mmCIF file of C-alpha atoms in Angstrom:
data_model
loop_
_atom_site.group_PDB
_atom_site.id
_atom_site.type_symbol
_atom_site.label_atom_id
_atom_site.label_comp_id
_atom_site.label_asym_id
_atom_site.label_seq_id
_atom_site.Cartn_x
_atom_site.Cartn_y
_atom_site.Cartn_z
ATOM 1 C CA MET G 1 25.711 -9.564 -3.409
ATOM 2 C CA GLY G 2 29.213 -9.691 -4.633
ATOM 3 C CA ASP G 3 31.883 -7.305 -3.528
ATOM 4 C CA ARG G 4 30.434 -5.198 -0.690
ATOM 5 C CA GLU G 5 32.923 -2.413 -1.102
ATOM 6 C CA ALA G 6 31.992 -2.025 -4.698
ATOM 7 C CA ALA G 7 28.228 -1.641 -3.685
ATOM 8 C CA ILE G 8 26.733 1.769 -4.565
ATOM 9 C CA ILE G 9 23.725 3.383 -2.858
ATOM 10 C CA LYS G 10 21.411 5.535 -5.034
ATOM 11 C CA VAL G 11 18.304 7.627 -4.156
ATOM 12 C CA ILE G 12 15.397 8.000 -6.542
ATOM 13 C CA ASP G 13 12.490 10.354 -6.179
ATOM 14 C CA SER G 14 10.020 8.317 -8.159
ATOM 15 C CA LEU G 15 9.315 4.567 -8.683
ATOM 16 C CA SER G 16 9.188 5.320 -12.498
ATOM 17 C CA SER G 17 12.925 5.551 -12.288
ATOM 18 C CA VAL G 18 13.383 1.825 -11.641
ATOM 19 C CA ASP G 19 12.131 -1.005 -13.782
ATOM 20 C CA ALA G 20 9.097 -2.752 -12.115
ATOM 21 C CA ARG G 21 10.486 -6.200 -12.658
ATOM 22 C CA LEU G 22 13.822 -5.493 -10.960
ATOM 23 C CA TRP G 23 12.055 -3.798 -8.152
ATOM 24 C CA ASP G 24 9.728 -6.706 -7.631
ATOM 25 C CA ILE G 25 12.589 -9.285 -7.732
ATOM 26 C CA CYS G 26 13.753 -7.676 -4.419
ATOM 27 C CA ALA G 27 10.256 -6.829 -3.094
ATOM 28 C CA ASN G 28 8.707 -10.237 -3.620
ATOM 29 C CA PRO G 29 11.465 -12.813 -4.370
ATOM 30 C CA ASP G 30 10.583 -16.509 -5.174
ATOM 31 C CA GLY G 31 10.266 -18.377 -1.870
ATOM 32 C CA ASP G 32 9.052 -15.280 0.252
ATOM 33 C CA PRO G 33 5.273 -14.903 0.872
ATOM 34 C CA TYR G 34 3.789 -12.357 -1.526
ATOM 35 C CA ASN G 35 3.148 -8.931 -0.103
ATOM 36 C CA PRO G 36 1.077 -6.592 -2.367
ATOM 37 C CA PHE G 37 2.018 -3.433 -0.705
ATOM 38 C CA VAL G 38 5.801 -3.385 -1.432
ATOM 39 C CA SER G 39 5.103 -4.264 -5.029
ATOM 40 C CA HIS G 40 6.010 -1.703 -7.721
ATOM 41 C CA ALA G 41 2.383 -1.729 -8.808
ATOM 42 C CA PHE G 42 1.099 -0.580 -5.445
ATOM 43 C CA LEU G 43 3.748 1.889 -4.592
ATOM 44 C CA SER G 44 3.705 3.576 -7.997
ATOM 45 C CA ALA G 45 -0.008 3.804 -7.984
ATOM 46 C CA LEU G 46 0.323 5.800 -4.851
ATOM 47 C CA GLU G 47 2.655 8.167 -6.487
ATOM 48 C CA GLU G 48 1.231 8.504 -9.930
ATOM 49 C CA SER G 49 -2.331 9.143 -8.514
ATOM 50 C CA GLY G 50 -0.997 12.012 -6.362
ATOM 51 C CA SER G 51 -1.865 10.291 -3.166
ATOM 52 C CA ALA G 52 1.870 10.078 -1.866
ATOM 53 C CA THR G 53 3.751 12.971 -3.379
ATOM 54 C CA ARG G 54 5.735 16.109 -2.394
ATOM 55 C CA ARG G 55 2.476 18.056 -2.478
ATOM 56 C CA THR G 56 0.895 15.628 0.238
ATOM 57 C CA GLY G 57 4.093 15.579 2.307
ATOM 58 C CA TRP G 58 5.511 12.305 1.101
ATOM 59 C CA LEU G 59 8.587 12.983 -1.012
ATOM 60 C CA ALA G 60 9.967 9.790 -2.441
ATOM 61 C CA GLN G 61 13.520 9.066 -1.538
ATOM 62 C CA HIS G 62 13.679 5.351 -2.326
ATOM 63 C CA VAL G 63 16.935 3.653 -1.760
ATOM 64 C CA LEU G 64 18.541 1.373 -4.455
ATOM 65 C CA LEU G 65 21.562 -0.837 -3.756
ATOM 66 C CA GLU G 66 23.724 -1.724 -6.832
ATOM 67 C CA ASP G 67 26.375 -4.305 -6.935
ATOM 68 C CA GLY G 68 29.741 -3.821 -8.641
ATOM 69 C CA ASP G 69 28.063 -4.847 -11.969
ATOM 70 C CA GLY G 70 25.365 -2.262 -11.781
ATOM 71 C CA ASN G 71 22.615 -4.805 -10.901
ATOM 72 C CA ILE G 72 19.887 -3.919 -8.153
ATOM 73 C CA ALA G 73 20.903 -5.971 -5.072
ATOM 74 C CA GLY G 74 18.408 -4.405 -2.790
ATOM 75 C CA CYS G 75 15.916 -1.501 -2.397
ATOM 76 C CA MET G 76 13.983 0.194 0.313
ATOM 77 C CA PRO G 77 10.760 2.317 0.028
ATOM 78 C CA MET G 78 11.509 5.659 1.767
ATOM 79 C CA TYR G 79 9.942 9.213 2.008
ATOM 80 C CA LEU G 80 11.140 12.570 3.252
ATOM 81 C CA LYS G 81 8.247 13.829 5.304
ATOM 82 C CA ASN G 82 7.308 17.169 6.919
ATOM 83 C CA HIS G 83 4.535 15.768 9.121
ATOM 84 C CA SER G 84 3.519 12.395 10.742
ATOM 85 C CA ARG G 85 0.063 11.789 9.105
ATOM 86 C CA GLY G 86 -0.806 8.480 7.394
ATOM 87 C CA GLU G 87 1.743 6.435 9.454
ATOM 88 C CA TYR G 88 -0.209 4.681 12.181
ATOM 89 C CA VAL G 89 2.898 4.529 14.287
ATOM 90 C CA PHE G 90 2.486 7.684 16.271
ATOM 91 C CA ASP G 91 5.429 9.960 17.190
ATOM 92 C CA TYR G 92 3.729 13.222 17.772
ATOM 93 C CA GLY G 93 4.721 13.233 21.386
ATOM 94 C CA TRP G 94 8.349 12.766 20.171
ATOM 95 C CA ALA G 95 7.986 15.808 17.926
ATOM 96 C CA ASN G 96 6.466 17.999 20.420
ATOM 97 C CA ALA G 97 9.193 17.148 22.967
ATOM 98 C CA PHE G 98 11.986 17.750 20.590
ATOM 99 C CA GLU G 99 10.662 20.965 19.258
ATOM 100 C CA ASN G 100 9.727 22.118 22.877
ATOM 101 C CA ALA G 101 13.500 21.537 23.639
ATOM 102 C CA GLY G 102 14.545 23.723 20.798
ATOM 103 C CA GLY G 103 15.084 21.084 18.137
ATOM 104 C CA ARG G 104 13.622 20.655 14.679
ATOM 105 C CA TYR G 105 11.874 17.260 14.304
ATOM 106 C CA TYR G 106 10.801 17.789 10.692
ATOM 107 C CA PRO G 107 11.663 16.942 8.031
ATOM 108 C CA LYS G 108 12.237 13.242 8.867
ATOM 109 C CA LEU G 109 12.772 10.037 6.778
ATOM 110 C CA GLN G 110 10.154 7.416 6.928
ATOM 111 C CA SER G 111 10.601 3.968 5.443
ATOM 112 C CA SER G 112 6.905 2.530 5.141
ATOM 113 C CA VAL G 113 4.050 1.938 2.756
ATOM 114 C CA PRO G 114 2.071 5.241 2.937
ATOM 115 C CA PHE G 115 -1.329 4.983 4.565
ATOM 116 C CA THR G 116 -0.931 1.245 5.055
ATOM 117 C CA PRO G 117 -0.612 -0.105 8.720
ATOM 118 C CA ALA G 118 0.216 -3.647 7.343
ATOM 119 C CA THR G 119 3.370 -5.615 8.275
ATOM 120 C CA GLY G 120 5.777 -6.170 5.429
ATOM 121 C CA PRO G 121 9.442 -6.180 4.438
ATOM 122 C CA ARG G 122 11.177 -2.853 4.207
ATOM 123 C CA LEU G 123 14.664 -3.894 3.589
ATOM 124 C CA LEU G 124 13.950 -5.588 0.147
ATOM 125 C CA THR G 125 16.474 -8.080 -0.976
ATOM 126 C CA PRO G 126 16.463 -11.490 -2.770
ATOM 127 C CA PRO G 127 17.094 -14.447 -0.503
ATOM 128 C CA GLY G 128 20.587 -15.984 -0.447
ATOM 129 C CA ARG G 129 23.883 -15.864 1.055
ATOM 130 C CA GLY G 130 24.355 -12.125 0.500
ATOM 131 C CA ARG G 131 21.001 -11.131 2.037
ATOM 132 C CA GLU G 132 22.234 -9.861 5.456
ATOM 133 C CA ALA G 133 25.025 -8.037 3.830
ATOM 134 C CA ALA G 134 22.593 -6.371 1.519
ATOM 135 C CA GLU G 135 20.201 -5.425 4.330
ATOM 136 C CA ASP G 136 23.179 -3.977 6.285
ATOM 137 C CA ALA G 137 24.108 -1.886 3.263
ATOM 138 C CA LEU G 138 20.733 -0.576 2.796
ATOM 139 C CA ILE G 139 20.303 0.458 6.430
ATOM 140 C CA ALA G 140 23.568 1.978 6.399
ATOM 141 C CA GLY G 141 22.705 3.882 3.335
ATOM 142 C CA ALA G 142 19.466 5.085 4.792
ATOM 143 C CA VAL G 143 21.296 6.435 7.848
ATOM 144 C CA GLU G 144 23.766 8.338 5.670
ATOM 145 C CA ILE G 145 20.915 9.764 3.676
ATOM 146 C CA CYS G 146 19.411 10.830 6.940
ATOM 147 C CA LYS G 147 22.719 12.628 8.007
ATOM 148 C CA ARG G 148 23.088 14.324 4.612
ATOM 149 C CA HIS G 149 19.490 15.686 4.623
ATOM 150 C CA GLU G 150 20.185 16.799 8.318
ATOM 151 C CA THR G 151 16.907 15.263 9.283
ATOM 152 C CA SER G 152 16.028 14.540 12.826
ATOM 153 C CA SER G 153 15.328 10.839 12.483
ATOM 154 C CA LEU G 154 14.665 7.687 10.429
ATOM 155 C CA HIS G 155 11.553 5.688 11.048
ATOM 156 C CA ILE G 156 11.152 2.081 9.719
ATOM 157 C CA THR G 157 7.550 1.053 10.476
ATOM 158 C CA PHE G 158 5.527 -2.262 10.283
ATOM 159 C CA LEU G 159 8.579 -4.437 9.871
ATOM 160 C CA PRO G 160 8.455 -8.252 10.116
ATOM 161 C CA GLU G 161 9.999 -9.482 13.262
ATOM 162 C CA ARG G 162 13.159 -10.954 11.664
ATOM 163 C CA GLN G 163 14.088 -7.511 10.189
ATOM 164 C CA TRP G 164 13.143 -5.648 13.444
ATOM 165 C CA LYS G 165 15.627 -7.878 15.358
ATOM 166 C CA ARG G 166 18.279 -7.274 12.671
ATOM 167 C CA LEU G 167 17.954 -3.551 12.921
ATOM 168 C CA GLY G 168 18.054 -3.766 16.693
ATOM 169 C CA GLU G 169 21.380 -5.587 16.344
ATOM 170 C CA VAL G 170 22.953 -2.751 14.373
ATOM 171 C CA GLY G 171 21.774 -0.094 16.909
ATOM 172 C CA LEU G 172 18.370 1.202 15.818
ATOM 173 C CA LEU G 173 15.797 1.766 18.689
ATOM 174 C CA GLN G 174 13.039 -0.927 18.807
ATOM 175 C CA ARG G 175 9.417 -0.209 19.226
ATOM 176 C CA THR G 176 6.279 -2.486 19.468
ATOM 177 C CA ASP G 177 2.649 -2.085 19.274
ATOM 178 C CA GLN G 178 -0.374 -4.282 18.681
ATOM 179 C CA GLN G 179 -3.114 -5.024 16.164
ATOM 180 C CA PHE G 180 -5.753 -7.665 16.016
ATOM 181 C CA HIS G 181 -5.351 -10.413 13.448
ATOM 182 C CA TRP G 182 -7.637 -13.523 12.719
ATOM 183 C CA LEU G 183 -5.581 -16.831 12.659
ATOM 184 C CA ASN G 184 -6.794 -19.617 10.536
ATOM 185 C CA ARG G 185 -6.465 -22.767 12.487
ATOM 186 C CA GLY G 186 -7.091 -25.059 9.503
ATOM 187 C CA TYR G 187 -10.914 -24.215 9.146
ATOM 188 C CA ARG G 188 -12.932 -25.788 6.488
ATOM 189 C CA SER G 189 -15.734 -23.142 6.756
ATOM 190 C CA PHE G 190 -17.045 -20.239 8.644
ATOM 191 C CA ASP G 191 -19.242 -22.693 10.690
ATOM 192 C CA ASP G 192 -15.987 -24.651 11.541
ATOM 193 C CA PHE G 193 -14.561 -21.437 12.901
ATOM 194 C CA LEU G 194 -17.692 -20.710 14.985
ATOM 195 C CA SER G 195 -17.411 -24.172 16.492
ATOM 196 C CA ASP G 196 -14.095 -23.055 18.020
ATOM 197 C CA LEU G 197 -15.871 -20.152 19.963
ATOM 198 C CA SER G 198 -17.607 -20.157 23.197
ATOM 199 C CA SER G 199 -21.431 -20.521 23.045
ATOM 200 C CA ARG G 200 -22.202 -16.955 23.941
ATOM 201 C CA LYS G 201 -19.833 -15.699 21.174
ATOM 202 C CA ARG G 202 -21.221 -18.022 18.495
ATOM 203 C CA LYS G 203 -24.637 -16.765 19.289
ATOM 204 C CA MET G 204 -23.643 -13.108 19.161
ATOM 205 C CA ILE G 205 -21.951 -13.481 15.782
ATOM 206 C CA ARG G 206 -24.844 -15.363 14.241
ATOM 207 C CA LYS G 207 -27.248 -12.588 15.363
ATOM 208 C CA GLU G 208 -24.924 -9.818 14.185
ATOM 209 C CA ARG G 209 -24.775 -11.509 10.689
ATOM 210 C CA GLU G 210 -28.416 -11.951 10.521
ATOM 211 C CA ARG G 211 -29.120 -8.395 11.418
ATOM 212 C CA ALA G 212 -26.447 -7.108 8.726
ATOM 213 C CA HIS G 213 -28.413 -8.989 6.092
ATOM 214 C CA SER G 214 -31.787 -7.743 7.076
ATOM 215 C CA ASN G 215 -33.580 -4.881 5.256
ATOM 216 C CA GLY G 216 -32.798 -6.493 1.994
ATOM 217 C CA VAL G 217 -28.982 -6.106 2.182
ATOM 218 C CA GLU G 218 -26.970 -8.527 0.069
ATOM 219 C CA VAL G 219 -23.108 -8.886 0.000
ATOM 220 C CA GLU G 220 -20.849 -9.938 -2.872
ATOM 221 C CA TRP G 221 -17.161 -10.434 -3.407
ATOM 222 C CA VAL G 222 -15.654 -8.791 -6.441
ATOM 223 C CA THR G 223 -12.090 -9.473 -7.594
ATOM 224 C CA GLY G 224 -9.957 -9.766 -10.641
ATOM 225 C CA SER G 225 -11.526 -8.992 -13.946
ATOM 226 C CA ASP G 226 -14.800 -8.543 -12.451
ATOM 227 C CA LEU G 227 -13.810 -5.228 -10.975
ATOM 228 C CA THR G 228 -15.011 -2.401 -13.082
ATOM 229 C CA GLU G 229 -14.769 1.577 -12.847
ATOM 230 C CA GLU G 230 -18.488 1.422 -11.611
ATOM 231 C CA HIS G 231 -17.357 -0.592 -8.670
ATOM 232 C CA TRP G 232 -14.521 2.089 -7.874
ATOM 233 C CA ASP G 233 -16.829 4.923 -8.382
ATOM 234 C CA ALA G 234 -19.204 3.538 -5.839
ATOM 235 C CA PHE G 235 -16.476 2.420 -3.347
ATOM 236 C CA PHE G 236 -14.757 5.948 -3.696
ATOM 237 C CA THR G 237 -18.092 7.481 -2.637
ATOM 238 C CA PHE G 238 -17.998 5.346 0.388
ATOM 239 C CA TYR G 239 -14.449 6.092 1.015
ATOM 240 C CA MET G 240 -14.858 9.828 0.875
ATOM 241 C CA ASP G 241 -17.910 9.824 3.200
ATOM 242 C CA THR G 242 -16.250 7.834 5.755
ATOM 243 C CA GLY G 243 -12.864 9.453 5.363
ATOM 244 C CA ALA G 244 -14.151 12.905 5.627
ATOM 245 C CA ARG G 245 -15.959 12.136 8.801
ATOM 246 C CA LYS G 246 -12.955 10.394 10.511
ATOM 247 C CA TRP G 247 -9.979 12.332 9.280
ATOM 248 C CA GLY G 248 -11.349 15.372 7.550
ATOM 249 C CA SER G 249 -9.185 14.884 4.449
ATOM 250 C CA PRO G 250 -9.038 11.403 3.074
ATOM 251 C CA TYR G 251 -5.477 10.367 1.791
ATOM 252 C CA LEU G 252 -6.300 8.317 -1.391
ATOM 253 C CA THR G 253 -7.441 9.971 -4.684
ATOM 254 C CA ARG G 254 -9.946 8.489 -7.082
ATOM 255 C CA GLU G 255 -7.127 7.784 -9.543
ATOM 256 C CA PHE G 256 -5.451 5.491 -7.129
ATOM 257 C CA PHE G 257 -8.258 3.018 -7.226
ATOM 258 C CA SER G 258 -8.391 2.954 -10.932
ATOM 259 C CA LEU G 259 -4.635 2.328 -11.135
ATOM 260 C CA VAL G 260 -4.835 -0.495 -8.600
ATOM 261 C CA GLY G 261 -7.668 -2.055 -10.502
ATOM 262 C CA GLU G 262 -5.802 -1.863 -13.648
ATOM 263 C CA ARG G 263 -2.381 -3.150 -12.521
ATOM 264 C CA MET G 264 -3.187 -5.602 -9.588
ATOM 265 C CA ALA G 265 -6.891 -6.621 -9.846
ATOM 266 C CA ASP G 266 -6.023 -10.283 -8.844
ATOM 267 C CA ASP G 267 -4.619 -8.836 -5.633
ATOM 268 C CA VAL G 268 -7.942 -7.098 -4.581
ATOM 269 C CA LEU G 269 -10.907 -8.209 -2.983
ATOM 270 C CA LEU G 270 -13.796 -5.724 -2.809
ATOM 271 C CA VAL G 271 -16.648 -6.640 -0.464
ATOM 272 C CA MET G 272 -19.550 -4.851 -1.736
ATOM 273 C CA ALA G 273 -22.943 -4.452 0.081
ATOM 274 C CA ARG G 274 -26.120 -3.672 -2.035
ATOM 275 C CA ARG G 275 -29.675 -2.940 -1.086
ATOM 276 C CA GLY G 276 -32.241 -3.026 -3.773
ATOM 277 C CA GLY G 277 -29.442 -3.663 -6.341
ATOM 278 C CA ASN G 278 -27.766 -0.305 -5.433
ATOM 279 C CA PRO G 279 -24.264 -0.197 -3.746
ATOM 280 C CA ILE G 280 -24.403 1.118 -0.225
ATOM 281 C CA ALA G 281 -21.235 0.042 1.479
ATOM 282 C CA GLY G 282 -17.996 -1.664 0.803
ATOM 283 C CA ALA G 283 -14.632 -2.994 2.338
ATOM 284 C CA LEU G 284 -11.406 -2.997 0.352
ATOM 285 C CA ASN G 285 -8.948 -5.862 0.934
ATOM 286 C CA PHE G 286 -5.703 -6.820 -0.619
ATOM 287 C CA ILE G 287 -4.676 -10.515 -1.139
ATOM 288 C CA GLY G 288 -1.240 -11.563 -0.003
ATOM 289 C CA GLY G 289 0.547 -15.014 -0.287
ATOM 290 C CA GLU G 290 -0.376 -15.799 3.368
ATOM 291 C CA ALA G 291 -2.627 -13.113 4.462
ATOM 292 C CA LEU G 292 -5.774 -11.088 3.538
ATOM 293 C CA TYR G 293 -5.213 -7.385 4.449
ATOM 294 C CA GLY G 294 -8.253 -5.256 5.357
ATOM 295 C CA ARG G 295 -7.645 -1.755 4.300
ATOM 296 C CA ASN G 296 -10.514 0.681 3.836
ATOM 297 C CA TRP G 297 -14.306 0.798 4.559
ATOM 298 C CA GLY G 298 -17.125 3.183 3.796
ATOM 299 C CA ALA G 299 -20.875 3.281 3.590
ATOM 300 C CA ILE G 300 -23.618 5.653 2.581
ATOM 301 C CA GLU G 301 -26.342 3.866 4.327
ATOM 302 C CA HIS G 302 -25.861 2.630 7.884
ATOM 303 C CA HIS G 303 -27.256 -0.729 8.998
ATOM 304 C CA PRO G 304 -26.681 -2.501 12.176
ATOM 305 C CA PHE G 305 -23.522 -4.678 12.149
ATOM 306 C CA LEU G 306 -23.016 -4.125 8.374
ATOM 307 C CA HIS G 307 -19.453 -2.931 9.251
ATOM 308 C CA PHE G 308 -18.603 -6.026 11.070
ATOM 309 C CA GLU G 309 -20.087 -8.241 8.390
ATOM 310 C CA CYS G 310 -18.235 -6.608 5.484
ATOM 311 C CA CYS G 311 -14.810 -5.958 7.263
ATOM 312 C CA TYR G 312 -14.490 -8.970 9.641
ATOM 313 C CA TYR G 313 -16.765 -11.901 8.783
ATOM 314 C CA GLN G 314 -16.532 -11.800 5.003
ATOM 315 C CA ALA G 315 -12.843 -11.565 5.309
ATOM 316 C CA ILE G 316 -12.793 -14.623 7.537
ATOM 317 C CA GLU G 317 -14.957 -16.512 4.968
ATOM 318 C CA PHE G 318 -12.644 -15.522 2.180
ATOM 319 C CA ALA G 319 -9.549 -16.375 3.955
ATOM 320 C CA ILE G 320 -10.852 -19.902 4.759
ATOM 321 C CA GLU G 321 -11.864 -20.458 1.118
ATOM 322 C CA ARG G 322 -8.485 -19.293 -0.198
ATOM 323 C CA GLY G 323 -6.520 -21.182 2.536
ATOM 324 C CA LEU G 324 -4.844 -17.985 3.841
ATOM 325 C CA ALA G 325 -3.174 -18.222 7.188
ATOM 326 C CA ARG G 326 -4.536 -14.952 8.633
ATOM 327 C CA VAL G 327 -6.515 -11.774 8.146
ATOM 328 C CA GLU G 328 -4.830 -8.529 9.242
ATOM 329 C CA ALA G 329 -7.754 -6.124 9.701
ATOM 330 C CA GLY G 330 -5.816 -2.828 10.105
ATOM 331 C CA ALA G 331 -5.160 -0.587 13.026
ATOM 332 C CA GLN G 332 -7.079 -0.200 16.413
ATOM 333 C CA GLY G 333 -10.256 -1.764 17.421
ATOM 334 C CA GLU G 334 -10.410 -3.837 20.584
ATOM 335 C CA HIS G 335 -14.065 -4.789 19.411
ATOM 336 C CA LYS G 336 -12.324 -7.173 16.994
ATOM 337 C CA LEU G 337 -11.344 -9.468 19.966
ATOM 338 C CA ALA G 338 -14.891 -10.659 20.577
ATOM 339 C CA ARG G 339 -15.149 -11.586 16.870
ATOM 340 C CA GLY G 340 -12.212 -13.974 16.854
ATOM 341 C CA TYR G 341 -9.303 -11.554 16.145
ATOM 342 C CA VAL G 342 -6.514 -11.933 18.464
ATOM 343 C CA PRO G 343 -3.762 -9.397 19.745
ATOM 344 C CA SER G 344 -0.718 -9.656 17.555
ATOM 345 C CA ARG G 345 2.509 -7.582 17.832
ATOM 346 C CA THR G 346 3.676 -5.042 15.263
ATOM 347 C CA TYR G 347 7.252 -3.779 15.055
ATOM 348 C CA SER G 348 9.080 -0.612 14.172
ATOM 349 C CA ALA G 349 12.654 0.627 14.355
ATOM 350 C CA HIS G 350 13.987 4.103 14.720
ATOM 351 C CA TRP G 351 17.331 6.110 14.251
ATOM 352 C CA ILE G 352 17.678 9.410 15.945
ATOM 353 C CA ALA G 353 20.494 11.781 15.304
ATOM 354 C CA ASN G 354 20.528 13.927 18.473
ATOM 355 C CA SER G 355 22.166 11.720 21.238
ATOM 356 C CA SER G 356 20.369 13.220 24.155
ATOM 357 C CA PHE G 357 16.961 12.854 22.537
ATOM 358 C CA ARG G 358 17.855 9.309 21.306
ATOM 359 C CA GLU G 359 18.679 8.242 24.936
ATOM 360 C CA ALA G 360 15.308 9.721 26.145
ATOM 361 C CA VAL G 361 13.385 8.018 23.533
ATOM 362 C CA SER G 362 15.210 4.766 24.244
ATOM 363 C CA GLU G 363 14.182 4.843 27.897
ATOM 364 C CA TYR G 364 10.643 5.455 26.895
ATOM 365 C CA LEU G 365 10.420 2.630 24.339
ATOM 366 C CA GLU G 366 11.701 0.184 27.028
ATOM 367 C CA ARG G 367 8.779 1.059 29.160
ATOM 368 C CA GLU G 368 6.415 1.072 26.274
ATOM 369 C CA ARG G 369 7.463 -2.352 25.087
ATOM 370 C CA GLN G 370 6.688 -3.770 28.617
ATOM 371 C CA HIS G 371 3.370 -2.017 28.446
ATOM 372 C CA VAL G 372 2.586 -3.644 25.073
ATOM 373 C CA ASP G 373 3.580 -6.995 26.279
ATOM 374 C CA HIS G 374 1.155 -6.597 29.275
ATOM 375 C CA ASP G 375 -1.641 -5.524 27.270
ATOM 376 C CA ILE G 376 -1.326 -8.468 24.765
ATOM 377 C CA GLU G 377 -1.128 -10.892 27.576
ATOM 378 C CA LEU G 378 -4.176 -9.372 29.408
ATOM 379 C CA LEU G 379 -6.199 -9.104 26.127
ATOM 380 C CA GLY G 380 -5.322 -12.731 25.280
ATOM 381 C CA GLU G 381 -7.250 -13.847 28.371
ATOM 382 C CA TYR G 382 -10.444 -12.502 26.778
ATOM 383 C CA ALA G 383 -10.159 -14.361 23.474
ATOM 384 C CA PRO G 384 -13.536 -15.871 22.699
ATOM 385 C CA PHE G 385 -12.270 -19.409 22.030
ATOM 386 C CA ARG G 386 -13.683 -22.411 23.770
ATOM 387 C CA HIS G 387 -10.507 -23.559 25.385
ATOM 388 C CA ASP G 388 -10.397 -20.165 27.093
ATOM 389 C CA ALA G 389 -13.989 -20.385 28.305
ATOM 390 C CA GLY G 390 -13.657 -23.251 30.892
ATOM 391 C CA ALA G 391 -14.206 -26.878 31.036
ATOM 392 C CA ARG G 392 -18.055 -26.541 31.342
ATOM 393 C CA GLU G 393 -18.450 -24.641 28.179
ATOM 394 C CA GLN G 394 -16.045 -27.112 26.333
ATOM 395 C CA GLN G 395 -18.774 -29.777 26.851
ATOM 396 C CA GLU G 396 -21.436 -27.648 25.332
ATOM 397 C CA ASP G 397 -22.748 -28.620 21.771
ATOM 398 C CA ASP G 398 -25.392 -26.236 20.824
ATOM 399 C CA PHE G 399 -23.672 -25.340 17.551
#
């Protein structure tokens, strides 16, 4: 990075203030697995579409690290927030406890990708000898911004494990949780994957897929230049219907989908279900260097197991075809376990200004980490794979 003492931290309130190429050199440097969510294209689409703005409670306060020559040596997506919605790492209990004790929890600083519970780097730096120094400078800068804003806390969520450990070493509080991810064990086809499952689970999945395709339902993959505004019109209808029922107020605007289609169509997989030629449901995924990320689902007609087919089974088929290492299917959902998705840890790190509150949260997090470890171990015992099903079933060959 050069002379660390000469490094300068800057804060920008819009991604439009930084050249996309320079941001992406830090966000997705050569040699690191590509992550679509920290790209300039994705983050700027959230801002420009009105999805993540001051009005919606996501005021951009992105951190730039400049070296002594004025070159960008690191960056960090960050937002000043007056609520905790759209984060998927829940701190409502912390907010209530602090405010009941007479404190003011909001505003807070949040380093994350809005509305996106997917693991990815948050301290964005090119690889090389100066990487750890640049990461240290970014986190020190973020904490200093927190102090200057007089905010209660800084939250860095859905970190990769390496950065999580690094932040723990410099004193941030460490938190874990779990999601369910599908892992590619070198499968050549969906049937190859099914052959790894217990007989009962194989039969269940086959029946679910048959039911999903009954009643004249057809499913297609749409990506790259095949994506059109008609696809986005249909998908936005699905998204609004499901989002209104689940959350009351969906986060993403219609313009967001157009911007994503315009700027990063090759990173998008839209799984579209049709009946009688008419679109009835869809699942939006983003394609990374190593993973397929399931993001949003919606439907205007409801057919048995169509959700599982579009969100889980089609994602597995696509990942196998593309040679991707895993599918991250988003937050929640123990029902994913029976469909070949296994419990996987997620990581976040937290800085809290008030020392008494910080100590209380630290004690809570220690107990919570133990609970998460126990849950992952317990759930792992219910994985549907043949080697977990006992010797008798391993001899079965009814596939």
